[in-house]
mmCIF file of C-alpha atoms and ligand atoms in Angstrom:
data_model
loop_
_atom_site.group_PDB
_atom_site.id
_atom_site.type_symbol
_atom_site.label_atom_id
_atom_site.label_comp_id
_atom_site.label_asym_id
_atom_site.label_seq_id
_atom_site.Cartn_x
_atom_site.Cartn_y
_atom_site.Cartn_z
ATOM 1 C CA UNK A 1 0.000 0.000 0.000
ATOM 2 C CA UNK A 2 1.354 3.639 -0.860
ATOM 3 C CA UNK A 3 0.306 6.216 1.937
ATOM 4 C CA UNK A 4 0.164 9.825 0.454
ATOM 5 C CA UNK A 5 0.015 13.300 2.361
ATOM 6 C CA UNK A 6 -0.817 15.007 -0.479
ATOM 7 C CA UNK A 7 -4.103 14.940 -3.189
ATOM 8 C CA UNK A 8 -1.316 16.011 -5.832
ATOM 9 C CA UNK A 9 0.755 12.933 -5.112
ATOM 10 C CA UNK A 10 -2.358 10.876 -5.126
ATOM 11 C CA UNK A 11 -4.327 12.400 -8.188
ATOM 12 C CA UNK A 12 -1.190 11.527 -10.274
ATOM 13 C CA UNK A 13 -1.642 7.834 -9.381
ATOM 14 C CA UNK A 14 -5.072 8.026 -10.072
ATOM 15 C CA UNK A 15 -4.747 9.315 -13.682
ATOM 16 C CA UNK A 16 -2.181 6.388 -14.195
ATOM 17 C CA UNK A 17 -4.726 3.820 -12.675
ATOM 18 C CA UNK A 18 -7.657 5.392 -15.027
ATOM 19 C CA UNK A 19 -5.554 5.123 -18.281
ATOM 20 C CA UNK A 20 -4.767 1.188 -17.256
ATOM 21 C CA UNK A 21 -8.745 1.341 -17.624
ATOM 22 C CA UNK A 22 -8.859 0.323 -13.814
ATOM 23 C CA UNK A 23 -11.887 1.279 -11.995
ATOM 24 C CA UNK A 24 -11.164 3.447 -8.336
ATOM 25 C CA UNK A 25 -12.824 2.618 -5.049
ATOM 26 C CA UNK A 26 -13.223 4.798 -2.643
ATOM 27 C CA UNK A 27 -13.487 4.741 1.491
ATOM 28 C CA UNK A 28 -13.474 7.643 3.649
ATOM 29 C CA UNK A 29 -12.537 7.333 7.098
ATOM 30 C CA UNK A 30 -11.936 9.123 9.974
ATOM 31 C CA UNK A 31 -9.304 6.632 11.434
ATOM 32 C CA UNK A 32 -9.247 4.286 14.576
ATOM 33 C CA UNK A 33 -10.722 1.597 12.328
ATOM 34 C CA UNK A 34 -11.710 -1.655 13.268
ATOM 35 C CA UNK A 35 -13.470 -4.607 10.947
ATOM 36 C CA UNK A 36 -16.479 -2.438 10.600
ATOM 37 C CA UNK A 37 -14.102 0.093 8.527
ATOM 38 C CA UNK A 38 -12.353 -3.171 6.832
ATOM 39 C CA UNK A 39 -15.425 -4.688 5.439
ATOM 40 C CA UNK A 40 -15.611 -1.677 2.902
ATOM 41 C CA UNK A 41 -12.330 -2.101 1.815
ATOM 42 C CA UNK A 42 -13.183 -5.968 1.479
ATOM 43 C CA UNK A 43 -16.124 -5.121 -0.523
ATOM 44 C CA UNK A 44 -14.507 -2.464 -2.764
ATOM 45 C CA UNK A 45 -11.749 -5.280 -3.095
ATOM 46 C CA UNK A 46 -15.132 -7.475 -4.360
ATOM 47 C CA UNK A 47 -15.691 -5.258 -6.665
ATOM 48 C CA UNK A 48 -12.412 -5.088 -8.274
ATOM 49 C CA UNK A 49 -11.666 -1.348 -7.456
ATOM 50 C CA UNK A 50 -8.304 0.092 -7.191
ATOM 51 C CA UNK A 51 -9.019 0.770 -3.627
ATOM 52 C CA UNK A 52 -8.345 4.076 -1.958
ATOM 53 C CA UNK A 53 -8.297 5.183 1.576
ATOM 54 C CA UNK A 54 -8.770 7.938 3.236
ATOM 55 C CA UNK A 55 -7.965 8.718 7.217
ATOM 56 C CA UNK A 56 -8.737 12.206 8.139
ATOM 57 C CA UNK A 57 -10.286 13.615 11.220
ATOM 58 C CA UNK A 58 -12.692 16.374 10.165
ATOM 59 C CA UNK A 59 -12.726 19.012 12.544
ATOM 60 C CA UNK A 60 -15.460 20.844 10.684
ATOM 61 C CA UNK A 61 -17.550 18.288 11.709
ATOM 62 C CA UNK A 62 -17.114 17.465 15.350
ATOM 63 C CA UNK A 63 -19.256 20.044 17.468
ATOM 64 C CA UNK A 64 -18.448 19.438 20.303
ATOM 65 C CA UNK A 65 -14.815 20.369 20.492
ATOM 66 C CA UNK A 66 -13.999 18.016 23.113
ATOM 67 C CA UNK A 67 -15.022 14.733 21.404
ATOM 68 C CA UNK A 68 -12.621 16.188 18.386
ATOM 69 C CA UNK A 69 -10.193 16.258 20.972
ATOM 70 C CA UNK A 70 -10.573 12.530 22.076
ATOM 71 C CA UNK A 71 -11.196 11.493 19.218
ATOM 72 C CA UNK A 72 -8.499 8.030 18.626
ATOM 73 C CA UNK A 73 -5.363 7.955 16.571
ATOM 74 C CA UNK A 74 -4.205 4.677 15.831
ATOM 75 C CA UNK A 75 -2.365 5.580 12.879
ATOM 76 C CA UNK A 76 0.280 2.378 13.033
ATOM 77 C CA UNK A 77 -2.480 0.042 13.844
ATOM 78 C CA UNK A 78 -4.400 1.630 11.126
ATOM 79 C CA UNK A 79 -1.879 1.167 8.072
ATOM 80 C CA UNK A 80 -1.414 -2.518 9.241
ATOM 81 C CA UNK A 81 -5.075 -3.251 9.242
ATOM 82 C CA UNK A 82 -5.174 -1.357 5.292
ATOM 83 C CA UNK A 83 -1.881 -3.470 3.853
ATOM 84 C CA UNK A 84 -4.094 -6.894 5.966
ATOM 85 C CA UNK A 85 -6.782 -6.130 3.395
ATOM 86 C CA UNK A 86 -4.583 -5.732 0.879
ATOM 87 C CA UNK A 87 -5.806 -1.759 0.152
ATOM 88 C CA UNK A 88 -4.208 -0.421 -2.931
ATOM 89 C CA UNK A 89 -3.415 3.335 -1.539
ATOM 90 C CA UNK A 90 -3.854 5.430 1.986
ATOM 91 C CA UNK A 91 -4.153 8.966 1.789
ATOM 92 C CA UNK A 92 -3.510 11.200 5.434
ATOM 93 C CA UNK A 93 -4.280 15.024 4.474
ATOM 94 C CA UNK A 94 -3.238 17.609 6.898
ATOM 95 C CA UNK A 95 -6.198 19.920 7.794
ATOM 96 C CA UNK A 96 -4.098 22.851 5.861
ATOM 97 C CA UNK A 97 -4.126 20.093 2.770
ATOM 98 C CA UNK A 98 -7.531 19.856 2.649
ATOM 99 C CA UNK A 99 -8.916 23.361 4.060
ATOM 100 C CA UNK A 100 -6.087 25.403 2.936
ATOM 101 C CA UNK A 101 -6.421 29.498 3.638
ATOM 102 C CA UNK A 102 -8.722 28.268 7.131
ATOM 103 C CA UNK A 103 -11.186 26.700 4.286
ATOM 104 C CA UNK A 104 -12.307 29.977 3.868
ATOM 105 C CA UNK A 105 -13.251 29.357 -0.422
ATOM 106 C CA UNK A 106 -14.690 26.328 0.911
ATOM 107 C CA UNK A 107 -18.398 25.842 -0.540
ATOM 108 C CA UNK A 108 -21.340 25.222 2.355
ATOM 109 C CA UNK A 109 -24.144 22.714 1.122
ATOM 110 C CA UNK A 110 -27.694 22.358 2.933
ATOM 111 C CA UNK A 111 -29.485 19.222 3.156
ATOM 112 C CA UNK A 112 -33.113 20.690 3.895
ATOM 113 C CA UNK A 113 -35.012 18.438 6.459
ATOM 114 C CA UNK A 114 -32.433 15.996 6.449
ATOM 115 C CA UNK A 115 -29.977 17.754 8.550
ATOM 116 C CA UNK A 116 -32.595 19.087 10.868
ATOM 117 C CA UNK A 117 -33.818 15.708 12.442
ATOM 118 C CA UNK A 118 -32.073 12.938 14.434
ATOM 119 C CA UNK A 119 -28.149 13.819 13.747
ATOM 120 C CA UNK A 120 -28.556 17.001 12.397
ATOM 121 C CA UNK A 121 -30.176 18.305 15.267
ATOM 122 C CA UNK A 122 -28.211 16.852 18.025
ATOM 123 C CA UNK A 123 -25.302 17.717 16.509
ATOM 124 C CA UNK A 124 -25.903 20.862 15.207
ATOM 125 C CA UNK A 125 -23.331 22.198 12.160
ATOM 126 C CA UNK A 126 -22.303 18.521 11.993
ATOM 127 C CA UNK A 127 -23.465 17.645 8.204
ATOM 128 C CA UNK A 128 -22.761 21.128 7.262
ATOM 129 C CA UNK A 129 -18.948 19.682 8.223
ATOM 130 C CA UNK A 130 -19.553 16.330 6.321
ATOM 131 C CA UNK A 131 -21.083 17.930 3.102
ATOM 132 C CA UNK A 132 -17.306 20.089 2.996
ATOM 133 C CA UNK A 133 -15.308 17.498 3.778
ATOM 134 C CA UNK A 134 -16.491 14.965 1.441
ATOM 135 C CA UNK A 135 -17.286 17.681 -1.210
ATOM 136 C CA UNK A 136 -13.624 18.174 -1.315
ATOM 137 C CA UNK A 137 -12.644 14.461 -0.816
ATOM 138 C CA UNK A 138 -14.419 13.664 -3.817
ATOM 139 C CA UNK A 139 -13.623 16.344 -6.239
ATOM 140 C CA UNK A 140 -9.637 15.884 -5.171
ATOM 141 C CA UNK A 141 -10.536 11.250 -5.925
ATOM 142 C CA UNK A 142 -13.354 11.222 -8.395
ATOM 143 C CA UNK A 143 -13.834 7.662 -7.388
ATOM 144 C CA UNK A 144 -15.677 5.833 -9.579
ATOM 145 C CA UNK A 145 -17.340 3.816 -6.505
ATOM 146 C CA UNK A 146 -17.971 5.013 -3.121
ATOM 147 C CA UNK A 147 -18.028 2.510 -0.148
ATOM 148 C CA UNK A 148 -20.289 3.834 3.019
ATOM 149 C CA UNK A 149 -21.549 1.824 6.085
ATOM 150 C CA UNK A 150 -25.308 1.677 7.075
ATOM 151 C CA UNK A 151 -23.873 1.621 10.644
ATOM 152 C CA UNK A 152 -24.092 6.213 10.046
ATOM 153 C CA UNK A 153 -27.152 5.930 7.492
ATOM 154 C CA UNK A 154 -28.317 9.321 7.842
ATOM 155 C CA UNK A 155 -24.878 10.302 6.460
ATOM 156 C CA UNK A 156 -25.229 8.104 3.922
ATOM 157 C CA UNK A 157 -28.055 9.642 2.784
ATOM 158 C CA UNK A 158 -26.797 13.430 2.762
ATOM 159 C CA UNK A 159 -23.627 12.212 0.972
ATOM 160 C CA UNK A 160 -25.832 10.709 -1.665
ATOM 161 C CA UNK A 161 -27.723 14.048 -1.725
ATOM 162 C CA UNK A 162 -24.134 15.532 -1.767
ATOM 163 C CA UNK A 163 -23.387 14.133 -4.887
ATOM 164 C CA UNK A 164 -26.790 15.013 -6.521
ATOM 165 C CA UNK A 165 -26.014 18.782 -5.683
ATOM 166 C CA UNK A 166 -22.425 18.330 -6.602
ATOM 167 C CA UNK A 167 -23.997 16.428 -10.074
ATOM 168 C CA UNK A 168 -21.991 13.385 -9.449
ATOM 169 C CA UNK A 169 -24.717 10.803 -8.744
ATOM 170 C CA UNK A 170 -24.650 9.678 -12.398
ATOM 171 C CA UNK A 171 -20.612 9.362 -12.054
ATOM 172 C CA UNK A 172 -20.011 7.429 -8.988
ATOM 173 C CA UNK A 173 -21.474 4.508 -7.637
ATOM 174 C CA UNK A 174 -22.844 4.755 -4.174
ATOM 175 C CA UNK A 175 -22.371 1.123 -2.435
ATOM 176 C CA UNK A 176 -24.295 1.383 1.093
ATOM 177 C CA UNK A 177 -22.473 -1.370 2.983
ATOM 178 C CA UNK A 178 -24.188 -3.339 6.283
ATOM 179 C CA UNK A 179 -23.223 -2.499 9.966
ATOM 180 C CA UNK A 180 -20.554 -5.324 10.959
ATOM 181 C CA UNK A 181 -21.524 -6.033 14.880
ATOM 182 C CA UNK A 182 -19.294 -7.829 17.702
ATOM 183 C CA UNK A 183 -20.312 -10.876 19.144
ATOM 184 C CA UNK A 184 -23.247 -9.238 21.489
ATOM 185 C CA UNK A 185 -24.873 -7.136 18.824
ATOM 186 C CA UNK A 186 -23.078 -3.952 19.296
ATOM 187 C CA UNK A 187 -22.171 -2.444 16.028
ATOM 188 C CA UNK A 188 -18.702 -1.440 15.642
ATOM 189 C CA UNK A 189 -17.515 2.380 16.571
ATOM 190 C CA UNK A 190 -14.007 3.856 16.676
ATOM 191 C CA UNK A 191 -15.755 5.392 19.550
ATOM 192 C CA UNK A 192 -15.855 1.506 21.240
ATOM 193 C CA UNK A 193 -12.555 1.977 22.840
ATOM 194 C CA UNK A 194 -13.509 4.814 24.964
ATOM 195 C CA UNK A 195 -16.087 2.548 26.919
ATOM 196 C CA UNK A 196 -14.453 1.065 30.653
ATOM 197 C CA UNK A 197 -15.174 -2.923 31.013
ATOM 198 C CA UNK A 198 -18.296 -2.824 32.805
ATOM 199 C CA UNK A 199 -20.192 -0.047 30.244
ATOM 200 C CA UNK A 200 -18.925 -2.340 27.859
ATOM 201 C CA UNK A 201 -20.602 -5.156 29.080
ATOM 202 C CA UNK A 202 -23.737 -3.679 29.034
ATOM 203 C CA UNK A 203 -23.962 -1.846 25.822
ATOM 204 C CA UNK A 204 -25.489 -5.123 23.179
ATOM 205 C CA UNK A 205 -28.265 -3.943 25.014
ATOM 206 C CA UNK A 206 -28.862 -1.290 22.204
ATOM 207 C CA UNK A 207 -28.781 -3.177 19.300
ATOM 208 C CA UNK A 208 -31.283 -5.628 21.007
ATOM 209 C CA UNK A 209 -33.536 -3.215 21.730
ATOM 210 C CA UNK A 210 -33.703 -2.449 17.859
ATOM 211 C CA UNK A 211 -34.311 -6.025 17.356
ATOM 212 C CA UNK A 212 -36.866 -6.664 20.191
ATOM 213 C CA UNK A 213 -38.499 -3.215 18.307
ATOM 214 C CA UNK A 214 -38.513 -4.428 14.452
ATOM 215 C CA UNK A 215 -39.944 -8.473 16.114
ATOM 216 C CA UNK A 216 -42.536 -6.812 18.069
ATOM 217 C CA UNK A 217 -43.339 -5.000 14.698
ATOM 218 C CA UNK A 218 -43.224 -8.133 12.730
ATOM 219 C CA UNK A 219 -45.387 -9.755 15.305
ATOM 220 C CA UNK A 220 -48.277 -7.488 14.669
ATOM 221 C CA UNK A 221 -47.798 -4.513 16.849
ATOM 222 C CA UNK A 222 -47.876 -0.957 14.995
ATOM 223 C CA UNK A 223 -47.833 1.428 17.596
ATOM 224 C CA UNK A 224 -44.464 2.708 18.138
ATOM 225 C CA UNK A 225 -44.298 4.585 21.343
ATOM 226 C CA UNK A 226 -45.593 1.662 23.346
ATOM 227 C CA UNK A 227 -42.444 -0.102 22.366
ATOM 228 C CA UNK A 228 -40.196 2.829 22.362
ATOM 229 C CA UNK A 229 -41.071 3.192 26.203
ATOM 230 C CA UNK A 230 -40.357 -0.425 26.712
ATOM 231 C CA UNK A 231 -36.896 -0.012 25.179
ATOM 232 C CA UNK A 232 -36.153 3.179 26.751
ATOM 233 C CA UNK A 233 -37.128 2.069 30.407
ATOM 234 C CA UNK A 234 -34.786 -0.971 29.544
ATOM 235 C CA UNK A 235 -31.495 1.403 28.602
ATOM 236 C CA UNK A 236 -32.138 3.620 31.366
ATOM 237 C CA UNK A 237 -32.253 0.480 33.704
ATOM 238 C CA UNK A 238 -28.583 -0.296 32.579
ATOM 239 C CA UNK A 239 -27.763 3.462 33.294
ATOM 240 C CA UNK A 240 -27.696 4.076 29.125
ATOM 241 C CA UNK A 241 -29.141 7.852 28.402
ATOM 242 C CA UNK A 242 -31.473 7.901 25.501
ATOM 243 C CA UNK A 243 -30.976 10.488 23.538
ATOM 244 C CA UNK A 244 -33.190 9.603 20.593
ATOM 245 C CA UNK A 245 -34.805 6.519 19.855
ATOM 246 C CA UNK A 246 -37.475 6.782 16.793
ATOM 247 C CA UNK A 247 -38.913 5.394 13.952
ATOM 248 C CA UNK A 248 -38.621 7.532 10.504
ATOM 249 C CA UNK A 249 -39.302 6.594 6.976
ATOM 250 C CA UNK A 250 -35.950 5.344 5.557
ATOM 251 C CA UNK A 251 -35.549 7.653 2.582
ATOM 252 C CA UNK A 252 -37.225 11.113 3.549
ATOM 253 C CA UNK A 253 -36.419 10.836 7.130
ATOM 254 C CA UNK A 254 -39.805 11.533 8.116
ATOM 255 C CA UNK A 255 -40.548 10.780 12.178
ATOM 256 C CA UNK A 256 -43.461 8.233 12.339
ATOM 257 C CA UNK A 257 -45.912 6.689 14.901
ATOM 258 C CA UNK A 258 -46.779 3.753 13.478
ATOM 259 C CA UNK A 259 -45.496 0.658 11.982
ATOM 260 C CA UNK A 260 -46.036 0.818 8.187
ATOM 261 C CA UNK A 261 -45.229 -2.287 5.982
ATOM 262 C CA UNK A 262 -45.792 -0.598 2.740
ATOM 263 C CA UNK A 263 -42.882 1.690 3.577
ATOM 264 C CA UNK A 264 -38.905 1.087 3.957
ATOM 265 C CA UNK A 265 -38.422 2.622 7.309
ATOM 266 C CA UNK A 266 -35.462 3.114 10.048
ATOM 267 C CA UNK A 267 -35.129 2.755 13.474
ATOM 268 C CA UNK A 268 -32.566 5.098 14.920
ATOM 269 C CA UNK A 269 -31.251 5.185 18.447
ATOM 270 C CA UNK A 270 -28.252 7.885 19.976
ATOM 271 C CA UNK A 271 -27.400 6.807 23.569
ATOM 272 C CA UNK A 272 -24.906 8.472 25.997
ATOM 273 C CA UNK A 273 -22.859 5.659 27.851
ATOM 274 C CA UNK A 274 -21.158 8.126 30.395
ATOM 275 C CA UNK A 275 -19.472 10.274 28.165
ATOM 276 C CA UNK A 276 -19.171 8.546 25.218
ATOM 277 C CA UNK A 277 -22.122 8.619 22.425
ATOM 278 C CA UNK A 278 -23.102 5.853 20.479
ATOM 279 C CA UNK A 279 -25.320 5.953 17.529
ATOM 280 C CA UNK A 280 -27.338 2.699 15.590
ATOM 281 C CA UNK A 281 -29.583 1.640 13.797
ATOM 282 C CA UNK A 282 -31.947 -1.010 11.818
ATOM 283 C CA UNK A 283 -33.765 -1.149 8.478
ATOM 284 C CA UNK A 284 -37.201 -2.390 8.685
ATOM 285 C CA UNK A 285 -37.956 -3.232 4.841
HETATM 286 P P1 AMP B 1 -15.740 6.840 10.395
HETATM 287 O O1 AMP B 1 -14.297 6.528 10.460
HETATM 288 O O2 AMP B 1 -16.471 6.634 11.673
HETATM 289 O O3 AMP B 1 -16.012 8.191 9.766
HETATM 290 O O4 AMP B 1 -16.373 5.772 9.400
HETATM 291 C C1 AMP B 1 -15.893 5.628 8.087
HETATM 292 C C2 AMP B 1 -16.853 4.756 7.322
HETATM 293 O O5 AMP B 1 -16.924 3.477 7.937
HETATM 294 C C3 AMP B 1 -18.276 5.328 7.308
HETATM 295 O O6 AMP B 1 -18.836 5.120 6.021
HETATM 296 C C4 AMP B 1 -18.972 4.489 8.356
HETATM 297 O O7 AMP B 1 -20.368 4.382 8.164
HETATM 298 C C5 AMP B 1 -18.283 3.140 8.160
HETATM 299 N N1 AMP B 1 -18.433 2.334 9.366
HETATM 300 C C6 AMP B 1 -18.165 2.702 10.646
HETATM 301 N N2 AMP B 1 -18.490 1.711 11.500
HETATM 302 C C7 AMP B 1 -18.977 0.692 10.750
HETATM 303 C C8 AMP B 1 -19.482 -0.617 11.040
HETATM 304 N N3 AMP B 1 -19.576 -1.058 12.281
HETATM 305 N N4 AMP B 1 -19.882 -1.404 10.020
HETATM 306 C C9 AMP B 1 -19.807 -0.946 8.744
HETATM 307 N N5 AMP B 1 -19.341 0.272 8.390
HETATM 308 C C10 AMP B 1 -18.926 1.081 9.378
#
């Protein structure tokens, strides 16, 4: 694997890639990764793709300026994992590298409705971050594919309205890839390794509580808050702060009440485990 710190370095690669008529992958990351973060590189690898890399921690995205802070860097651990699965090329831009000047030229997107709910209003400025970040990650790779994990869906679903505004849906290949869980349910987070041995012990809880929500569902019960209480009493039990836990329509992101089976919907959960957040969710098709 090739690690780059610059997109010049990179972009010349790429160009020699695209004239071998070799197809580019590409995975954004943020670092820290675990097998979550490998299974898109595995899947890109599927696929054939000249697979790409990225690790950069976004500050224009973090809101709270003391989870940037703590954010992990487990840069070492990180390349090993990458040349493991065999990924073709790492790129690790400095913040000046990708937002040079401050980022002041750099363009601001809005996302309507979509970063107002869940996410976008918990974490307020936070998509505004992820539509400049990857706006500028994928002008600087042009991949031809893009690999994203379900495990953030609601960012999956700006970036593909990212790359409608940016008129790249009809050039690159979205590829929505599943959450990869541990053992107990709990779907993999860089954020994981913050969490002492006794939260962690606790925390499959979450992802069973989406579970025990979508069988109660497919056993006939529509109403949603009756089993969002339920769930909620459960993590609170267990000392896990709910900070949302609802039902929405999967592709407008539309709250709802009740169970529908003639509609693709999402149940989304954010928790607080002491001080470190957790986010996850399930597809209910
Ligand atoms: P991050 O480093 O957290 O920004 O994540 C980089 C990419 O990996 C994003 O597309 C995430 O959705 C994806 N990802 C993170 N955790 C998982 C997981 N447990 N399973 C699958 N994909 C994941």
């Amino acid at each position: 694997m090739i690690v780059f710190k610059y997109f010049s370095d990179i972009q010349s690669l790429i160009s020699q890639q695209r004239q071998n008529g070799v197809s580019i992958g590409f995975i954004p990351t943020m670092g820290a990764l675990h097998s979550g973060h490998i299974s898109l590189i595995q899947k890109a690898k599927e696929d054939k793709q000249f697979v790409i890399c990225s690790i950069f921690v976004n500050p224009t995205q973090f809101n709270d300026p003391k989870d940037f802070e703590k954010y992990p860097s487990t840069i070492g651990a990180d390349i090993s994992l990458l040349e493991l699965a065999k990924c073709d090329a790492l790129i690790t831009p400095s913040v000046e590298e990708v937002y040079p000047k401050g980022g002041q030229s750099v363009k601001s997107f809005s996302f309507g409705h979509l970063e107002t709910v869940f996410e976008g209003a918990m974490r307020p400025g936070h998509f505004a971050g992820v539509g400049k970040v990857m706006s500028i990650l994928l002008n600087k790779i042009m991949p031809d594919k893009l690999y994203m994990g379900s495990k953030d869906y609601q960012q999956c679903l700006i970036v593909k309205d990212l790359c409608r505004q940016l008129n790249l849906d009809k050039k690159i290949d979205f590829i929505t890839c599943p959450t990869v869980r541990e053992p107990d349910g709990l779907a993999m987070s860089s954020r994981n390794r913050r969490l002492d041995g006794f939260q962690r012990s606790k925390v499959g809880i979450i992802y069973q509580c989406l579970v025990s929500i979508q069988n109660k569902f497919m056993l006939g019960n529509s109403v949603f808050n009756i089993v969002q209480k339920e769930c909620i009493d459960l993590l609170i039990n267990k000392g896990i702060k709910v900070e949302y836990l609802e039902l929405a329509n999967a592709h407008t992101f539309t709250p709802l009440t009740e169970f529908d089976p003639k509609v693709k919907m999402v149940i989304l959960a954010a928790v607080w485990v002491g001080e470190v957040r957790l986010i996850d969710n399930i597809i209910i098709n």
